[in-house]
PDB file of C-alpha atoms in Angstrom:
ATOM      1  CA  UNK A 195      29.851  -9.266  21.215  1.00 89.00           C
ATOM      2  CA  UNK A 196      26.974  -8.338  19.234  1.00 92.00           C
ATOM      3  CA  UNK A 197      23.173  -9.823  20.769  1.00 92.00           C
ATOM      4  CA  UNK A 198      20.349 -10.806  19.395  1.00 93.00           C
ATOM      5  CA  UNK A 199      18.468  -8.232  19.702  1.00 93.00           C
ATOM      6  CA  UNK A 200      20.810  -5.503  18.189  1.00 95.00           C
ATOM      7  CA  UNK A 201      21.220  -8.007  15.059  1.00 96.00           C
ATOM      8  CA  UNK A 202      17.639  -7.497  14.534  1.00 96.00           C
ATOM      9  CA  UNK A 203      17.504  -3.770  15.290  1.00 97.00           C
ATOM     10  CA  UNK A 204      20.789  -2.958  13.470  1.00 96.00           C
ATOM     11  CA  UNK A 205      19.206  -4.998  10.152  1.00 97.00           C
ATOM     12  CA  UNK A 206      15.862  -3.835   9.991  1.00 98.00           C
ATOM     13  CA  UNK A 207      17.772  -0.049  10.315  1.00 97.00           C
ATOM     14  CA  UNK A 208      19.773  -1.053   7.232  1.00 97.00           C
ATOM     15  CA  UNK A 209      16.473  -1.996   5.279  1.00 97.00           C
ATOM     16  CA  UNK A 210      15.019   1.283   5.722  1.00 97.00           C
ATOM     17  CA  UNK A 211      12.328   0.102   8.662  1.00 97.00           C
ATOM     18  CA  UNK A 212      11.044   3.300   9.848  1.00 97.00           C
ATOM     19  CA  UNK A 213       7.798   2.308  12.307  1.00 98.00           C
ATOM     20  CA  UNK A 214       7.039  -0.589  14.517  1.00 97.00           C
ATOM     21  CA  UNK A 215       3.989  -1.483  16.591  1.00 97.00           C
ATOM     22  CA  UNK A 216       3.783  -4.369  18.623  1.00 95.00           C
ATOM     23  CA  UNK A 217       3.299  -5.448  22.775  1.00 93.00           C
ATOM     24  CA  UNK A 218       5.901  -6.374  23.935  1.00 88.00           C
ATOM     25  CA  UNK A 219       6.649  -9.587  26.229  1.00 87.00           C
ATOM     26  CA  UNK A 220       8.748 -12.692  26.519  1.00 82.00           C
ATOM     27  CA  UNK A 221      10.766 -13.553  24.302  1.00 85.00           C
ATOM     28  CA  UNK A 222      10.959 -10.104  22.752  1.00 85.00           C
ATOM     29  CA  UNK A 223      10.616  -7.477  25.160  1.00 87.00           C
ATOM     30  CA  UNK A 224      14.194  -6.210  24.470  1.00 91.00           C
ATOM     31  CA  UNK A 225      13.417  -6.169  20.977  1.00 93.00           C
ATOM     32  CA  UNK A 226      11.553  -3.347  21.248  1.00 93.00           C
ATOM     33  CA  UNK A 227      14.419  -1.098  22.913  1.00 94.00           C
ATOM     34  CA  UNK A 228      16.668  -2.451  20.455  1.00 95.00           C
ATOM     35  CA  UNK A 229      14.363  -1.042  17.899  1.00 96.00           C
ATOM     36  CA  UNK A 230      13.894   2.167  19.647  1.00 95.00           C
ATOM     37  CA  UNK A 231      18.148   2.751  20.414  1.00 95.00           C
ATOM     38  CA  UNK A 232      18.825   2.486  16.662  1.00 96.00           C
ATOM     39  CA  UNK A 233      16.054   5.203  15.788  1.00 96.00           C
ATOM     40  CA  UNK A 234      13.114   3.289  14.211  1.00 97.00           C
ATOM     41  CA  UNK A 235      10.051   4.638  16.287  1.00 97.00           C
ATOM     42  CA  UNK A 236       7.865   1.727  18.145  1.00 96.00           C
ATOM     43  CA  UNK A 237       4.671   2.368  19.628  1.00 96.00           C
ATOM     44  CA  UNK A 238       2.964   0.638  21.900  1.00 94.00           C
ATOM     45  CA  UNK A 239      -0.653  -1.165  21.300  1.00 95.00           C
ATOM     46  CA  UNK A 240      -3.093  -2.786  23.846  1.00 93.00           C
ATOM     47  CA  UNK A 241      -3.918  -5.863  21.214  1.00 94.00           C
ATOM     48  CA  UNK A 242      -1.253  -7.523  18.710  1.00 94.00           C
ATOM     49  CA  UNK A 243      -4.544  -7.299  16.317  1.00 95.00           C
ATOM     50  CA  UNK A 244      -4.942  -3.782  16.208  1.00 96.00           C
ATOM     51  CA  UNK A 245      -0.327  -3.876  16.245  1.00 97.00           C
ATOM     52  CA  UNK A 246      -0.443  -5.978  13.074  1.00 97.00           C
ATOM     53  CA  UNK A 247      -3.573  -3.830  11.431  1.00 97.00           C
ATOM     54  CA  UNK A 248      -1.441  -0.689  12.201  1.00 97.00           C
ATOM     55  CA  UNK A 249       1.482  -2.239  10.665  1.00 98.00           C
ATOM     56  CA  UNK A 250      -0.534  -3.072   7.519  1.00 97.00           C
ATOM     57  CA  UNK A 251      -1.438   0.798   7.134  1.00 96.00           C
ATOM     58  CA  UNK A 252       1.657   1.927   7.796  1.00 97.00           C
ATOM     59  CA  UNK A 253       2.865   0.152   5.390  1.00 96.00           C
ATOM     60  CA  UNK A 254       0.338   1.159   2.926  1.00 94.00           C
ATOM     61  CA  UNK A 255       0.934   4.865   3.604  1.00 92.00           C
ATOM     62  CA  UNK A 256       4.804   4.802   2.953  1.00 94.00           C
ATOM     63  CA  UNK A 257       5.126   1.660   0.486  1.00 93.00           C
ATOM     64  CA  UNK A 258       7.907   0.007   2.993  1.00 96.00           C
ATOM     65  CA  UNK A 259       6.667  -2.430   5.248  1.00 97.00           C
ATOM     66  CA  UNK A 260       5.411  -1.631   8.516  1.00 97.00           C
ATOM     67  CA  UNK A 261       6.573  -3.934  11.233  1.00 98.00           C
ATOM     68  CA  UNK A 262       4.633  -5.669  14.243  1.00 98.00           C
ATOM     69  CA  UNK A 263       6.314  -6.710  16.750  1.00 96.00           C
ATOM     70  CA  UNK A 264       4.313  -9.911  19.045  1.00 96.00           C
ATOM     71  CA  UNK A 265       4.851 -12.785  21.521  1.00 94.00           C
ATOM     72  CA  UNK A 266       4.790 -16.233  21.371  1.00 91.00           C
ATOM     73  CA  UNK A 267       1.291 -18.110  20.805  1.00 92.00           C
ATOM     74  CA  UNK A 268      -1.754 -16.203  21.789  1.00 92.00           C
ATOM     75  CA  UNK A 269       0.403 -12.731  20.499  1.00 93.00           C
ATOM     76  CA  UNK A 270       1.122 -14.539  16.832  1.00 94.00           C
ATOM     77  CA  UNK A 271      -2.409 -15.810  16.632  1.00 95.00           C
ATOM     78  CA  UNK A 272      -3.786 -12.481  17.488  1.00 95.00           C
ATOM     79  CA  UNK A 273      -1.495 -11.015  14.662  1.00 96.00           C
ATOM     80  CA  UNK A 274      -3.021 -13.149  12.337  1.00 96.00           C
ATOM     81  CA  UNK A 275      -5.805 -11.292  11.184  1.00 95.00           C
ATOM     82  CA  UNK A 276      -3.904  -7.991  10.584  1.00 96.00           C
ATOM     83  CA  UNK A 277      -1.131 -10.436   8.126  1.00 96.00           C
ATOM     84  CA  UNK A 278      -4.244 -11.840   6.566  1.00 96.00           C
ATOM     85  CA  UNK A 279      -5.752  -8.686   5.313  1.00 96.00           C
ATOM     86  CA  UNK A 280      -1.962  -7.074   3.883  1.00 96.00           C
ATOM     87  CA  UNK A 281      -1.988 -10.192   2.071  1.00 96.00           C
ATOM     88  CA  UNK A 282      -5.113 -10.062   0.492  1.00 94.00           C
ATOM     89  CA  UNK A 283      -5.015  -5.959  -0.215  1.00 93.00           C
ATOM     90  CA  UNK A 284      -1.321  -6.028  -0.949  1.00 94.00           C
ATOM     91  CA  UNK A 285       0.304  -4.180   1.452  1.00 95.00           C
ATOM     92  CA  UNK A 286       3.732  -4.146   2.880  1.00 97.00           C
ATOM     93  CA  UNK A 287       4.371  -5.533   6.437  1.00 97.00           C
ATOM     94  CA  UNK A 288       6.538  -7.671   8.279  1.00 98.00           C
ATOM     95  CA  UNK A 289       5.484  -9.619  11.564  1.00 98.00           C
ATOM     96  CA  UNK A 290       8.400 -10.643  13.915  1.00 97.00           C
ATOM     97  CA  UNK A 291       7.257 -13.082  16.156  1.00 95.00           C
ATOM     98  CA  UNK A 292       8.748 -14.378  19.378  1.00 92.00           C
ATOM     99  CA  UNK A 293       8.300 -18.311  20.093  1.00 90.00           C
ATOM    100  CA  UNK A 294       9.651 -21.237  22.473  1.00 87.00           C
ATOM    101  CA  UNK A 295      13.284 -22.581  22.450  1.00 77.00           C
ATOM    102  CA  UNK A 296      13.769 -25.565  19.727  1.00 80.00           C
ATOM    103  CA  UNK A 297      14.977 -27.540  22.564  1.00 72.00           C
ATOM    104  CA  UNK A 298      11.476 -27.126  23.957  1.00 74.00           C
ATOM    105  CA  UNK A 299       9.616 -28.094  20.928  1.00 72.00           C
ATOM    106  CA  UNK A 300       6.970 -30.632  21.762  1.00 73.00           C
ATOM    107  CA  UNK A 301       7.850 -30.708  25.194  1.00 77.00           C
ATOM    108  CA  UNK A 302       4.999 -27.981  26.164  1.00 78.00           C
ATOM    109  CA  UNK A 303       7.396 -25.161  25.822  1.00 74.00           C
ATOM    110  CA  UNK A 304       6.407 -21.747  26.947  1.00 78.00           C
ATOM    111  CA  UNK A 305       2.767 -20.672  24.749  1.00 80.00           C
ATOM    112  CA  UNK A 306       4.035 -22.784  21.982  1.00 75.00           C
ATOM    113  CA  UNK A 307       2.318 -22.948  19.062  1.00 84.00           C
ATOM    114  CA  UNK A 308       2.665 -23.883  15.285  1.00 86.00           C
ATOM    115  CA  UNK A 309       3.829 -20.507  13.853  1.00 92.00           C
ATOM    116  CA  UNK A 310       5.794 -20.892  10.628  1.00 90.00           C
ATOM    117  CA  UNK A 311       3.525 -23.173   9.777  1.00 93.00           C
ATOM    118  CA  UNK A 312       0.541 -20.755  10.784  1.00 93.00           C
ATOM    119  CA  UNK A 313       2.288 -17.903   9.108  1.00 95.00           C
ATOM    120  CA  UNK A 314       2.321 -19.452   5.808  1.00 95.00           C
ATOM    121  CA  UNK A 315      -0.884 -19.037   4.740  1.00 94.00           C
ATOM    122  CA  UNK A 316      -1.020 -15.538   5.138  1.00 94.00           C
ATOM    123  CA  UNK A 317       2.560 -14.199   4.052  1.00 96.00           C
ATOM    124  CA  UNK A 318       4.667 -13.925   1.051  1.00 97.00           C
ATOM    125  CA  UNK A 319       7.899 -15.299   2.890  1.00 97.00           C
ATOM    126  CA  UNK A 320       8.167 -16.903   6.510  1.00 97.00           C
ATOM    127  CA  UNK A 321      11.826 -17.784   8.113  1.00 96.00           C
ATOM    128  CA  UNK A 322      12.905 -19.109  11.438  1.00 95.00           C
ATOM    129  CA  UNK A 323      16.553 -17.912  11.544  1.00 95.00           C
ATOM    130  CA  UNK A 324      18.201 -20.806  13.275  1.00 93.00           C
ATOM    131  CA  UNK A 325      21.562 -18.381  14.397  1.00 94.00           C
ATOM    132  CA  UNK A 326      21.734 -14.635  14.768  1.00 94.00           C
ATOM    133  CA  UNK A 327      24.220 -14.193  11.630  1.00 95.00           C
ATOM    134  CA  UNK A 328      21.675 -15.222   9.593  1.00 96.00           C
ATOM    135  CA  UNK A 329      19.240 -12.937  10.554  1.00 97.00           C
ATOM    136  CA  UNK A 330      20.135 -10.231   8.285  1.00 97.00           C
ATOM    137  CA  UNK A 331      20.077 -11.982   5.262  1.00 97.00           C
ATOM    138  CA  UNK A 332      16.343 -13.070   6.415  1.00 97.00           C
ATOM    139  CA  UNK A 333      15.408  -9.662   7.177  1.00 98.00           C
ATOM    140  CA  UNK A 334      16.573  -8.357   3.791  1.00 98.00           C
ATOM    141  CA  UNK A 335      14.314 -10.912   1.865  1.00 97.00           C
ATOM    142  CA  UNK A 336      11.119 -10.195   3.886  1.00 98.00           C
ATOM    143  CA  UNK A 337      11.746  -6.463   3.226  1.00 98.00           C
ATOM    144  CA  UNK A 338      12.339  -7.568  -0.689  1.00 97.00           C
ATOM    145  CA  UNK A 339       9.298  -9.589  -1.128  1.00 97.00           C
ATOM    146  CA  UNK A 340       7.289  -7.836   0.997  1.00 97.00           C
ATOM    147  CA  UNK A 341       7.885  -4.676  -1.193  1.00 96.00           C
ATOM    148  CA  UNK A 342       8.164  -6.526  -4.956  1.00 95.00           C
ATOM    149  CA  UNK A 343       5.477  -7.689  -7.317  1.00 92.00           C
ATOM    150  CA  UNK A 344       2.195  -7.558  -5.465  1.00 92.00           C
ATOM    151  CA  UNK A 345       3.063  -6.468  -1.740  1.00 95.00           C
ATOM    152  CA  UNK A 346       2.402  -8.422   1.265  1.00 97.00           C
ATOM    153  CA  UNK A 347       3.331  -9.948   4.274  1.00 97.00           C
ATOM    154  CA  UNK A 348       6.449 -11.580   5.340  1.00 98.00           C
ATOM    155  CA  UNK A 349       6.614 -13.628   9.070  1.00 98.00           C
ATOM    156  CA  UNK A 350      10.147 -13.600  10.533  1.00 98.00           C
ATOM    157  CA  UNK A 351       9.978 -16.029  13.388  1.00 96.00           C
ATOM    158  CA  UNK A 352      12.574 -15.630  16.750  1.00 95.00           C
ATOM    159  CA  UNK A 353      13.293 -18.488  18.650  1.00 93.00           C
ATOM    160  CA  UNK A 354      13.818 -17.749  22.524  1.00 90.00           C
ATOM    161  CA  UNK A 355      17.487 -19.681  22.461  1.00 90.00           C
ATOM    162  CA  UNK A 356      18.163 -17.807  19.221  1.00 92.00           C
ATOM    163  CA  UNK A 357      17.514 -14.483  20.796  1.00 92.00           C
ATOM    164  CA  UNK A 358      19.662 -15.149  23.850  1.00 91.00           C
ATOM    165  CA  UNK A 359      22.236 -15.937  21.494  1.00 90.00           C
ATOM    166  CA  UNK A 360      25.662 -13.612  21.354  1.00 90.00           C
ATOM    167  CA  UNK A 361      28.118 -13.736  18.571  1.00 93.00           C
ATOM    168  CA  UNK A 362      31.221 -11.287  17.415  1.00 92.00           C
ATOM    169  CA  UNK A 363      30.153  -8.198  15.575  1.00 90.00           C
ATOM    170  CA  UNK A 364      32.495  -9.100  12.984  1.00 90.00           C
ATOM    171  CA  UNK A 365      31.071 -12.363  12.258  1.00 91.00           C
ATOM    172  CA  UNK A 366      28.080 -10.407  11.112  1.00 94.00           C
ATOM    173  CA  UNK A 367      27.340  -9.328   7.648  1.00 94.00           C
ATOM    174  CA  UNK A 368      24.452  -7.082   6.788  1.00 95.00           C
ATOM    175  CA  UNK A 369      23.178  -6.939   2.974  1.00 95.00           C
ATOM    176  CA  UNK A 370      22.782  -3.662   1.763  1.00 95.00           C
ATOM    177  CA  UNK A 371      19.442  -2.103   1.646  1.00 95.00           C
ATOM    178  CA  UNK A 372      17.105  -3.655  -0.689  1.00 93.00           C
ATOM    179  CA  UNK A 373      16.355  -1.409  -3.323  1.00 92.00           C
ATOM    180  CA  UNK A 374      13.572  -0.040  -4.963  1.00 90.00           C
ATOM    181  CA  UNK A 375      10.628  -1.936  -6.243  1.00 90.00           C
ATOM    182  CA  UNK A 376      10.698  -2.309 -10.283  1.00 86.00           C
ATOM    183  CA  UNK A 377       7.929  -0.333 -12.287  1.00 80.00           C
ATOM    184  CA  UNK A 378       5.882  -2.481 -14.177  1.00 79.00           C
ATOM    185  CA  UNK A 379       4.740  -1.041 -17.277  1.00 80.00           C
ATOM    186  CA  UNK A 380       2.187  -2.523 -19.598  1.00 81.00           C
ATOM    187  CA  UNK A 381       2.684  -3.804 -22.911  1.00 88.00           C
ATOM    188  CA  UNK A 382       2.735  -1.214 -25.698  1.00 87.00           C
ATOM    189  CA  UNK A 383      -0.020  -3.209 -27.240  1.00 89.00           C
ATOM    190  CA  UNK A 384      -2.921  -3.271 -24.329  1.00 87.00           C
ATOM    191  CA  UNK A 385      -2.034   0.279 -24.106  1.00 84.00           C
ATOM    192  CA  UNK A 386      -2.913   0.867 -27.720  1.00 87.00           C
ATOM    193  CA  UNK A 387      -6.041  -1.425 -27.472  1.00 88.00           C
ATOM    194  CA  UNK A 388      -7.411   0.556 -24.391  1.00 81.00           C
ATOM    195  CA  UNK A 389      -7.029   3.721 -26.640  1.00 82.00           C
ATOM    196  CA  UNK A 390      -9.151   2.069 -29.277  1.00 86.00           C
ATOM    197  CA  UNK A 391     -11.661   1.301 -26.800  1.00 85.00           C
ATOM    198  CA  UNK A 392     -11.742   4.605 -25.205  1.00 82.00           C
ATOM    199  CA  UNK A 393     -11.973   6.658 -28.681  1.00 83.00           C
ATOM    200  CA  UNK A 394     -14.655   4.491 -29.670  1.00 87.00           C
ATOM    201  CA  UNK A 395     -16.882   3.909 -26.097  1.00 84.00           C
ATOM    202  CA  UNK A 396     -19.765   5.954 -25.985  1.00 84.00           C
ATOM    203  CA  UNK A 397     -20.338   6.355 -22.033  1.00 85.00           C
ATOM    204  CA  UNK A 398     -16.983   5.811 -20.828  1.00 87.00           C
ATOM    205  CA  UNK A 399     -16.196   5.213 -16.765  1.00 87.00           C
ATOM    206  CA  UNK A 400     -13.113   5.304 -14.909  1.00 89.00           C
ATOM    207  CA  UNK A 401     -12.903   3.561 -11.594  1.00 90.00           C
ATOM    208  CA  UNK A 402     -10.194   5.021  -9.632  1.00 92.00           C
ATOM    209  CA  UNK A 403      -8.575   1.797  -7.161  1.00 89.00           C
ATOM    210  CA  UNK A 404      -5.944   2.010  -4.346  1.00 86.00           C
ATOM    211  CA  UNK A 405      -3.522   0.837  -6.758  1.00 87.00           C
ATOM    212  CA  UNK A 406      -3.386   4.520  -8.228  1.00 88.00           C
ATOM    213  CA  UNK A 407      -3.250   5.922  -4.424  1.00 86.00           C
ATOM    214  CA  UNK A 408      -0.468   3.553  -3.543  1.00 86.00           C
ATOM    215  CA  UNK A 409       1.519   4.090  -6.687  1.00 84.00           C
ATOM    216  CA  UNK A 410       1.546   7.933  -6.164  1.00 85.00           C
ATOM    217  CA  UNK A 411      -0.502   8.186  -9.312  1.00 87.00           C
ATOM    218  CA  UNK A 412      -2.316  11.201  -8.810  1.00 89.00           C
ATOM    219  CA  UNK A 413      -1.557  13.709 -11.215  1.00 92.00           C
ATOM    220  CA  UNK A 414      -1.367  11.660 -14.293  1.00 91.00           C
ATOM    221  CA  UNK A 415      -4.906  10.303 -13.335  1.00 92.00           C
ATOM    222  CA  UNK A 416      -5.924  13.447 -13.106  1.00 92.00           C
ATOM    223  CA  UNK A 417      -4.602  14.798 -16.178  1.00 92.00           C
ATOM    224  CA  UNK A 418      -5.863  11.931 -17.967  1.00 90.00           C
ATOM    225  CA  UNK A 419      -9.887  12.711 -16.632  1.00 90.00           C
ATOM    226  CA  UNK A 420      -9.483  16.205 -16.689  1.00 90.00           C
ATOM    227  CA  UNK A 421      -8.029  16.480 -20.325  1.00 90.00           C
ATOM    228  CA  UNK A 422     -10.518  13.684 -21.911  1.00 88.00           C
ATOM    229  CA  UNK A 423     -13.275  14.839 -19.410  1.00 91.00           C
ATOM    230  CA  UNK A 424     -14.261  11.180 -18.381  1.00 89.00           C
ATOM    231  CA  UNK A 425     -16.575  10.846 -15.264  1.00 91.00           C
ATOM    232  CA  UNK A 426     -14.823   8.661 -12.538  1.00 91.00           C
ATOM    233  CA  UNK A 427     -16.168   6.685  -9.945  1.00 90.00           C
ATOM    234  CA  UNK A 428     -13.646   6.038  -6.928  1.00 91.00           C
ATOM    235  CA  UNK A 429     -13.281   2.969  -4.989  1.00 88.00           C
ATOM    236  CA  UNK A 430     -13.374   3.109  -1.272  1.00 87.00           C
ATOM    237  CA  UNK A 431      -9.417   3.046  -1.064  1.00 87.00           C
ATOM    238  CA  UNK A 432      -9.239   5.056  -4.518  1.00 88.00           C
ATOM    239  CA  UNK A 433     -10.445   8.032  -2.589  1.00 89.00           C
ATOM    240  CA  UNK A 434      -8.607  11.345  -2.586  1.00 89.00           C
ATOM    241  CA  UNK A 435      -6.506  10.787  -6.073  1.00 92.00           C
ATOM    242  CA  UNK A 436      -9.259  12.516  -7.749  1.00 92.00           C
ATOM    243  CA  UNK A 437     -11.259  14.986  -5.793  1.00 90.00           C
ATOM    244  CA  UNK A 438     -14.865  13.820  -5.204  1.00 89.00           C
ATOM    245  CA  UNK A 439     -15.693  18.009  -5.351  1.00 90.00           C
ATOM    246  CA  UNK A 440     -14.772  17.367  -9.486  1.00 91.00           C
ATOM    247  CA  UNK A 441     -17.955  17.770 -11.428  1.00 91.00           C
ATOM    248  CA  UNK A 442     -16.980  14.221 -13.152  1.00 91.00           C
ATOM    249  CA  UNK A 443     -17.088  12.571  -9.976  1.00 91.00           C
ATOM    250  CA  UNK A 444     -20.153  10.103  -9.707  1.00 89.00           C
ATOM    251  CA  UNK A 445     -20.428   8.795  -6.187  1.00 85.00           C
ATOM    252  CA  UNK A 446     -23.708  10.256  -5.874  1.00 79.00           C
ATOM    253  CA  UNK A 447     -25.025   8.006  -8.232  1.00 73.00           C
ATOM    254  CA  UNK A 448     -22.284   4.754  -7.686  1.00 67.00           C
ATOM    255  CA  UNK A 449     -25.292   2.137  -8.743  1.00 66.00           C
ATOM    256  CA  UNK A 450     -26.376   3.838 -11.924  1.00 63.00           C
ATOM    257  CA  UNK A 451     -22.607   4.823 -12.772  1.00 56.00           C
ATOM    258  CA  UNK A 452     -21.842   0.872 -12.943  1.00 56.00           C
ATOM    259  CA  UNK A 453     -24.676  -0.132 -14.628  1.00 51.00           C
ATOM    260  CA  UNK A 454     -24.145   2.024 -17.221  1.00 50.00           C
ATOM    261  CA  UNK A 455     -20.573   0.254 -17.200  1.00 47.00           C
ATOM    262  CA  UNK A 456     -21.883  -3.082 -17.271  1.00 45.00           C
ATOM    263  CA  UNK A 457     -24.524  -2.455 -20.140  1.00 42.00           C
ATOM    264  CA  UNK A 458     -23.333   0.124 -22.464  1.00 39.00           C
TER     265      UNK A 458
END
């Protein structure tokens, strides 16, 4: 019989889940070793807010999601702020969240608390897996749209009589790993309209953003400054593509360097 808790373990494996952070407690404590049997390293924080920031950045540094790992109520809500700010930057994480039974709901179950509803506002996709075979379909699809278009978050909720569930391995199916983000590419024409603007701007500045740290961008922004000789101005998570040592670097001077972009 397969449990729960290897379901989870066993799916977020397939998907390519590498790091988890998280405290662990009821109803998800032996989530955790689950996590930790099938390889996927989990480390241990003191607040879920600094478990779901970690996640974030994690998630950020190796463009697959990150995953926290929190109790019920006060754990989720503490999670909340860490989901929030992937959203909003666009990086990708996944929050698995314990909570009450359903057959508790309403009845002052265990630290119960709104969470799929909660969850929504700050994720791309939340699910609440009512049996454990269909927890690896819902695990694929926060890893996909966590990872596609504009990252984010996803919120996979566990109910405590869906993780003390047991069912026969074979009944279980597990997708196969999601793959690879598309590569957007821009339009043929903006590209040729930038390159009208460029060979015509007098004062040119590039601003370097995290999208061209997170897309691995590095040497083709750099080629492109260093072979047109364009001064560059990076943005607090643009750091590091370009090397602030460059000569064409113009932190020193951020406020002029952008109002020379606004007014020439």
């Amino acid at each position: 019989m397969a449990s729960a808790v290897s379901v989870v373990a066993k799916a977020l494996k397939t998907q390519g889940i590498k790091y988890a952070f998280g405290v662990v407690g009821i109803p998800i404590a032996e989530v955790a070793s689950a996590l930790q049997e099938v390889g996927i390293k989990y480390i241990g924080m003191r607040n879920e807010q600094s478990a779901s920031y970690a996640a974030g950045v994690a998630g950020y540094l190796t463009r697959t999601p990150g995953l926290c790992l929190v109790v019920s109520g006060p754990g989720f809500v503490h999670a909340l702020g860490g989901m929030s700010n992937a959203q909003v930057n666009g990086w990708p994480m996944i929050v698995i969240g314990g909570s009450c039974g359903r057959d508790q709901e309403g009845f002052g179950g265990f630290q119960e608390f709104p969470q799929v509803e909660s969850a929504r506002l700050y994720s791309k996709y939340t699910c609440r897996p009512a049996d454990i075979s269909h927890i690896p379909f819902h695990v694929e699809k926060a890893v996909r749209q966590s990872t596609f278009g504009r990252p984010g978050a996803s919120y996979i909720d566990l109910a405590a009589d869906v993780i003390a569930q047991e069912r026969p391995e074979s009944s279980i199916e597990y997708p196969s790993k999601c793959p690879e983000p598309p590569i957007s590419l821009a339009p043929p024409s903006l590209i040729k309209s930038l390159n009208d603007v460029l060979s015509t701007a007098e004062r040119p500045l590039v601003i370097i953003g995290k999208g061209s740290s997170y897309g691995h961008a590095e040497n083709p922004v750099r080629q492109f400054i260093e072979q047109h000789q364009i001064p560059f101005l990076p943005t607090p998570m643009g750091k590091g593509v370009v090397s602030d040592r460059s000569p064409l670097c113009v932190s020193s001077a951020r406020s002029k360097s952008v109002i020379c972009l606004f007014f020439y």
